[in-house]
PDB file of C-alpha atoms in Angstrom:
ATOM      1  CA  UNK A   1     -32.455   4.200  11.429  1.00 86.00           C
ATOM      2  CA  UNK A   2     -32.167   0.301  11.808  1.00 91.00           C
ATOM      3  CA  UNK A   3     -32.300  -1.277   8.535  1.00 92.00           C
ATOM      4  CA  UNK A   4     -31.899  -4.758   6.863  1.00 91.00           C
ATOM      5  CA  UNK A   5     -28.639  -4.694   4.972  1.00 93.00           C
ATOM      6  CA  UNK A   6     -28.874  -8.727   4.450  1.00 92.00           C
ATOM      7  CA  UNK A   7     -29.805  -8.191   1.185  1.00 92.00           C
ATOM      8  CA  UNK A   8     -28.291  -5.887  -1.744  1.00 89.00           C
ATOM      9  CA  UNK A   9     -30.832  -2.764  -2.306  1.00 89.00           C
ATOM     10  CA  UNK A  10     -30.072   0.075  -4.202  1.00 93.00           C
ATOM     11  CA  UNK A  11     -32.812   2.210  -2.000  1.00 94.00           C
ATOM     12  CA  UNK A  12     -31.436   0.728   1.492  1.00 94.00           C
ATOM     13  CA  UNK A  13     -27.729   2.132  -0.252  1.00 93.00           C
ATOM     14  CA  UNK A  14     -28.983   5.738  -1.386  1.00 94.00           C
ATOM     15  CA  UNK A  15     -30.542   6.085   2.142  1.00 93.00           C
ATOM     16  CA  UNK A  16     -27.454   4.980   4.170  1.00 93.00           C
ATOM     17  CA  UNK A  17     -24.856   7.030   1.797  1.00 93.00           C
ATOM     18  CA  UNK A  18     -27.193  10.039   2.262  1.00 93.00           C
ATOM     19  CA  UNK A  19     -27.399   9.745   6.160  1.00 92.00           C
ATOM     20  CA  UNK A  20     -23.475   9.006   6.357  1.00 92.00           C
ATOM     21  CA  UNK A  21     -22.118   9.390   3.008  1.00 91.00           C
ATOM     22  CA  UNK A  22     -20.407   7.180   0.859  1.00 93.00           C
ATOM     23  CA  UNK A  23     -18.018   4.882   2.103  1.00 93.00           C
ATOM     24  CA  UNK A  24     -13.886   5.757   2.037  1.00 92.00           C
ATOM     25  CA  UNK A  25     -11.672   4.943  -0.375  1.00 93.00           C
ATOM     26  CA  UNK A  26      -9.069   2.746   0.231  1.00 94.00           C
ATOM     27  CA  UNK A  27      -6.154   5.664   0.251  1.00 94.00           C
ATOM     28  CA  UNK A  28      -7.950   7.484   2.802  1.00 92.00           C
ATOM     29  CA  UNK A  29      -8.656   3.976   4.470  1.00 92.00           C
ATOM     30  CA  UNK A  30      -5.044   3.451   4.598  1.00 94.00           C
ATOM     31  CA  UNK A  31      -4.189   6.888   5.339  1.00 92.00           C
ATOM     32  CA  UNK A  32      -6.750   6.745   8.542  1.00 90.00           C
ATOM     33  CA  UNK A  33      -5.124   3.608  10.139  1.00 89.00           C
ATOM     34  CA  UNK A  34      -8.546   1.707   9.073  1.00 90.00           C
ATOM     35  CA  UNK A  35     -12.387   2.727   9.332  1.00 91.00           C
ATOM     36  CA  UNK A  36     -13.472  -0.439  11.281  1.00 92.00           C
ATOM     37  CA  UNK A  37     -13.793  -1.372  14.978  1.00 91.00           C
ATOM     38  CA  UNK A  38     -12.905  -4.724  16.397  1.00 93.00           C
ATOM     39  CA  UNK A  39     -15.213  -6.949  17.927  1.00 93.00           C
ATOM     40  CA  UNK A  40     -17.147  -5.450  19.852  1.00 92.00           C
ATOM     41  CA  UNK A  41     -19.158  -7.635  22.623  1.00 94.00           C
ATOM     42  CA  UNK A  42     -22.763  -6.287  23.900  1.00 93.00           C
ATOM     43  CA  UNK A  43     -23.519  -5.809  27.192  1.00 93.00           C
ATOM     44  CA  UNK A  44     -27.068  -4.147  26.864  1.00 92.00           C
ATOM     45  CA  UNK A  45     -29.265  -2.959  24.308  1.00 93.00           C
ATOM     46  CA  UNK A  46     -32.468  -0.510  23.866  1.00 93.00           C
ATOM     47  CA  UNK A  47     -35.830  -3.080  23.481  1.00 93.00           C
ATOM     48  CA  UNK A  48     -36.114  -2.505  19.780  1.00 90.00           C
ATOM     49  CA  UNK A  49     -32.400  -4.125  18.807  1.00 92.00           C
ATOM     50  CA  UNK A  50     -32.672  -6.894  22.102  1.00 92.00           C
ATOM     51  CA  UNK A  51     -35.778  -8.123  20.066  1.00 91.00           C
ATOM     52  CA  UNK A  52     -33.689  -8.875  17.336  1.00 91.00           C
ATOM     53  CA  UNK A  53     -31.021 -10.330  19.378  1.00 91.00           C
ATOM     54  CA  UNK A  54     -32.768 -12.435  21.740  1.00 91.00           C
ATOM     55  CA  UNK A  55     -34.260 -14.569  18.317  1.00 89.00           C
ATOM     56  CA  UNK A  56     -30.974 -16.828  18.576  1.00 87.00           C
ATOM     57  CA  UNK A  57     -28.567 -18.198  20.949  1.00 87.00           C
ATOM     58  CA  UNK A  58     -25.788 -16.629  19.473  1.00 87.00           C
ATOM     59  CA  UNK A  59     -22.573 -14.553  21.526  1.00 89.00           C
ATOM     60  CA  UNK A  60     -24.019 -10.828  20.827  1.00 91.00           C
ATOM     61  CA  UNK A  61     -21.906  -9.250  19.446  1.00 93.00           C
ATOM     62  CA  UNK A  62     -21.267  -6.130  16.823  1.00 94.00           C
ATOM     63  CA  UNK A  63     -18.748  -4.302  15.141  1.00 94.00           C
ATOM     64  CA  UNK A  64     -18.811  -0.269  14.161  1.00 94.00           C
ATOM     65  CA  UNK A  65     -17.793   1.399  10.507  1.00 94.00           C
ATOM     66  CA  UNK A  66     -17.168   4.988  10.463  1.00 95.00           C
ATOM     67  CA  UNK A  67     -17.962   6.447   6.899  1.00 93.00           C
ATOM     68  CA  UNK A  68     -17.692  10.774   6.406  1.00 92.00           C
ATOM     69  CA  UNK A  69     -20.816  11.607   7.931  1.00 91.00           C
ATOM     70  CA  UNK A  70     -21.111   8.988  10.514  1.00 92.00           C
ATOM     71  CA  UNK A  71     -21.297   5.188  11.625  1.00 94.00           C
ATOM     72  CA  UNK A  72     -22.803   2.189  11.052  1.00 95.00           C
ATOM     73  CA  UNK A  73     -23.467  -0.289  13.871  1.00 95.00           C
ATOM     74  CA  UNK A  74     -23.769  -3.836  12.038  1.00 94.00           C
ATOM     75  CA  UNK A  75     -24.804  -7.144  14.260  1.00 94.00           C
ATOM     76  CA  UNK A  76     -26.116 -10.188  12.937  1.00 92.00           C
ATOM     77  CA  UNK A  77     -29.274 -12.380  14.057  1.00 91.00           C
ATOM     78  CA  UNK A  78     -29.994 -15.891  12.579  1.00 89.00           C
ATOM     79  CA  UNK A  79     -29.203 -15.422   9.398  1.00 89.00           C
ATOM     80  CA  UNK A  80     -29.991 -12.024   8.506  1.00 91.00           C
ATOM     81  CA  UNK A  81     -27.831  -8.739   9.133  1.00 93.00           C
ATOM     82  CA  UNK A  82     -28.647  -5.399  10.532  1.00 94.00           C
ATOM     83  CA  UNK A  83     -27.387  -1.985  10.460  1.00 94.00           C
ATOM     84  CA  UNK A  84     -27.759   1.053  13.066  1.00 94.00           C
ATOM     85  CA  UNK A  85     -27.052   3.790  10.795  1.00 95.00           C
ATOM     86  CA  UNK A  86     -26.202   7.193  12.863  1.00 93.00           C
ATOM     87  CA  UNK A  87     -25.192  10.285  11.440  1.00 92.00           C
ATOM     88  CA  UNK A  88     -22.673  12.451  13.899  1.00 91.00           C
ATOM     89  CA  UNK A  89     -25.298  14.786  14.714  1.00 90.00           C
ATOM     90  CA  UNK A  90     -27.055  12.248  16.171  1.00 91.00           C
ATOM     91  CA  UNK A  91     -24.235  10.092  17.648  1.00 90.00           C
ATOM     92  CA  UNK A  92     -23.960  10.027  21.405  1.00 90.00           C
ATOM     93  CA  UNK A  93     -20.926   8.234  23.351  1.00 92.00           C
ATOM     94  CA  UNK A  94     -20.953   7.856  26.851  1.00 90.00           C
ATOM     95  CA  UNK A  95     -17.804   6.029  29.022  1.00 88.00           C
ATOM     96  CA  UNK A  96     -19.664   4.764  31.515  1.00 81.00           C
ATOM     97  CA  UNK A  97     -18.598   1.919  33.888  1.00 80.00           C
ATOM     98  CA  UNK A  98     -14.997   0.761  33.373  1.00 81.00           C
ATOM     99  CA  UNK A  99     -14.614  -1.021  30.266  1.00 85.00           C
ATOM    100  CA  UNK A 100     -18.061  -0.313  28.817  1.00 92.00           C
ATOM    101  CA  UNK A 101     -19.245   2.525  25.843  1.00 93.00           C
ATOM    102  CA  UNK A 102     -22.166   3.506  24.852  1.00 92.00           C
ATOM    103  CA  UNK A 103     -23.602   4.873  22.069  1.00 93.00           C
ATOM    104  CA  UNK A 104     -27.143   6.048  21.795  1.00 93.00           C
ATOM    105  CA  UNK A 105     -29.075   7.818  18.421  1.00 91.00           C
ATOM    106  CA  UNK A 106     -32.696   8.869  19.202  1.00 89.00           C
ATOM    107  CA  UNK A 107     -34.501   5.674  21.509  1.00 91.00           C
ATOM    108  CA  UNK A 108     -31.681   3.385  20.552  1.00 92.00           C
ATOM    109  CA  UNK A 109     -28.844   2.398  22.273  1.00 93.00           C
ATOM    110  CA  UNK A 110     -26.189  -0.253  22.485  1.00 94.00           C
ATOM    111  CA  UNK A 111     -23.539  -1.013  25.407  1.00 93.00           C
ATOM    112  CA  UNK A 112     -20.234  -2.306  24.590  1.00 94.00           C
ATOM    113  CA  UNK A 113     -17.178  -3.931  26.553  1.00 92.00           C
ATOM    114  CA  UNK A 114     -14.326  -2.084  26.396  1.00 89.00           C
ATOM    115  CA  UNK A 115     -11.824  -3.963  27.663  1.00 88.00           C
ATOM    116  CA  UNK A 116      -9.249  -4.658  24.979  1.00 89.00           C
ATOM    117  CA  UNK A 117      -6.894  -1.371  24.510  1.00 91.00           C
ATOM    118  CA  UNK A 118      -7.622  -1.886  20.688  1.00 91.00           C
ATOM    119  CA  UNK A 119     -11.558  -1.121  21.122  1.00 91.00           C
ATOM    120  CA  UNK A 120     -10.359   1.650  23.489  1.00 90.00           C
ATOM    121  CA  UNK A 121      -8.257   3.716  20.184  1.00 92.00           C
ATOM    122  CA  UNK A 122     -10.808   2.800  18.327  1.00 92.00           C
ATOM    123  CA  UNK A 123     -13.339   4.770  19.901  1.00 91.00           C
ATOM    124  CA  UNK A 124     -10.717   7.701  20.888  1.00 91.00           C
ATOM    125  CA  UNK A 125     -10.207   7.594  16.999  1.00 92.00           C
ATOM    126  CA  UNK A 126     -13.992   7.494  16.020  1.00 92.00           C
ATOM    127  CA  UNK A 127     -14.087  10.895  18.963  1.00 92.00           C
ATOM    128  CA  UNK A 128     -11.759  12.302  17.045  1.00 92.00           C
ATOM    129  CA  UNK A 129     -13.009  12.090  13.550  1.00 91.00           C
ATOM    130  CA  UNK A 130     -16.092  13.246  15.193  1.00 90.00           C
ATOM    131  CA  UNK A 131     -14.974  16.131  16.672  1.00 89.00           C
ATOM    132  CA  UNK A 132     -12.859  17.410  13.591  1.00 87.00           C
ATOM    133  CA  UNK A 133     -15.650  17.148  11.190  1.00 80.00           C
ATOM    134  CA  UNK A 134     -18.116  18.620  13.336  1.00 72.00           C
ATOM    135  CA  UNK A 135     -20.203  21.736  11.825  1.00 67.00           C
ATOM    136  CA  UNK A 136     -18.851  24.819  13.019  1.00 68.00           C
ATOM    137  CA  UNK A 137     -20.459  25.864  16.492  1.00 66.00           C
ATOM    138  CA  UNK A 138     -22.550  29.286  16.967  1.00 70.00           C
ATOM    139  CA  UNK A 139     -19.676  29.377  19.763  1.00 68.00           C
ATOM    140  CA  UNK A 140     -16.919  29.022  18.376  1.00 63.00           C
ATOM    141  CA  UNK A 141     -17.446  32.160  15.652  1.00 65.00           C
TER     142      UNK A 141
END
């Protein structure tokens, strides 16, 4: 779901706390070591978001905020802001070349650089959180 967060809208809110739930509070922020990525620079983009990008001349670039359910993928262009909100069930990383994630939901995707050993436990951590809140498997029982 990409949505215009520019703006404060109480339906735009309901629909992105319902898809990844409401953000953390600050103890379990603290407790977590922080909920945001760093900077994250893109290297490639499905054609829906690089429409969006290409409308300035801006450095693309994005950054990631992992809430109970899932993330949100913010990145500006002009003046307005948008959001890639993906629940975990829908959330698909791939480490592809060195240095470079990405993460696809449905028939969009983003490509990151990886380079900085910050945006590298970052993702590890967001894998993690992932992976520990996951619905119990058919397999697993």
């Amino acid at each position: 779901m990409l949505l215009n967060v520019s703006y404060t809208d109480k339906r735009i809110t309901k629909k992105i706390d319902e898809a990844v739930g409401k953000p953390f509070t600050l103890k379990e922020r603290w407790a977590m070591g922080g909920i945001g990525s760093p900077k994250l620079f893109i290297t490639e983009t499905s054609i829906g978001i690089r429409n969006l990008l290409i409308l300035d001349n801006n450095l693309d670039q994005c950054n990631i905020e992992l809430r109970p359910r899932g993330i949100i993928l913010r990145f500006r262009s002009l003046l307005e802001t948008y959001a890639l909100v993906i629940p975990f069930y829908k959330l698909t990383l791939y480490k592809g070349d060195i240095g470079i994630y990405s993460i696809y939901r449905d028939h969009y995707y983003v490509k990151v650089k990886a380079d900085i050993k910050a945006i590298q436990k970052f993702f590890i951590k967001l894998q993690n959180y992932k992976a520990d809140n996951a619905p119990t498997s058919i397999d697993d029982l």
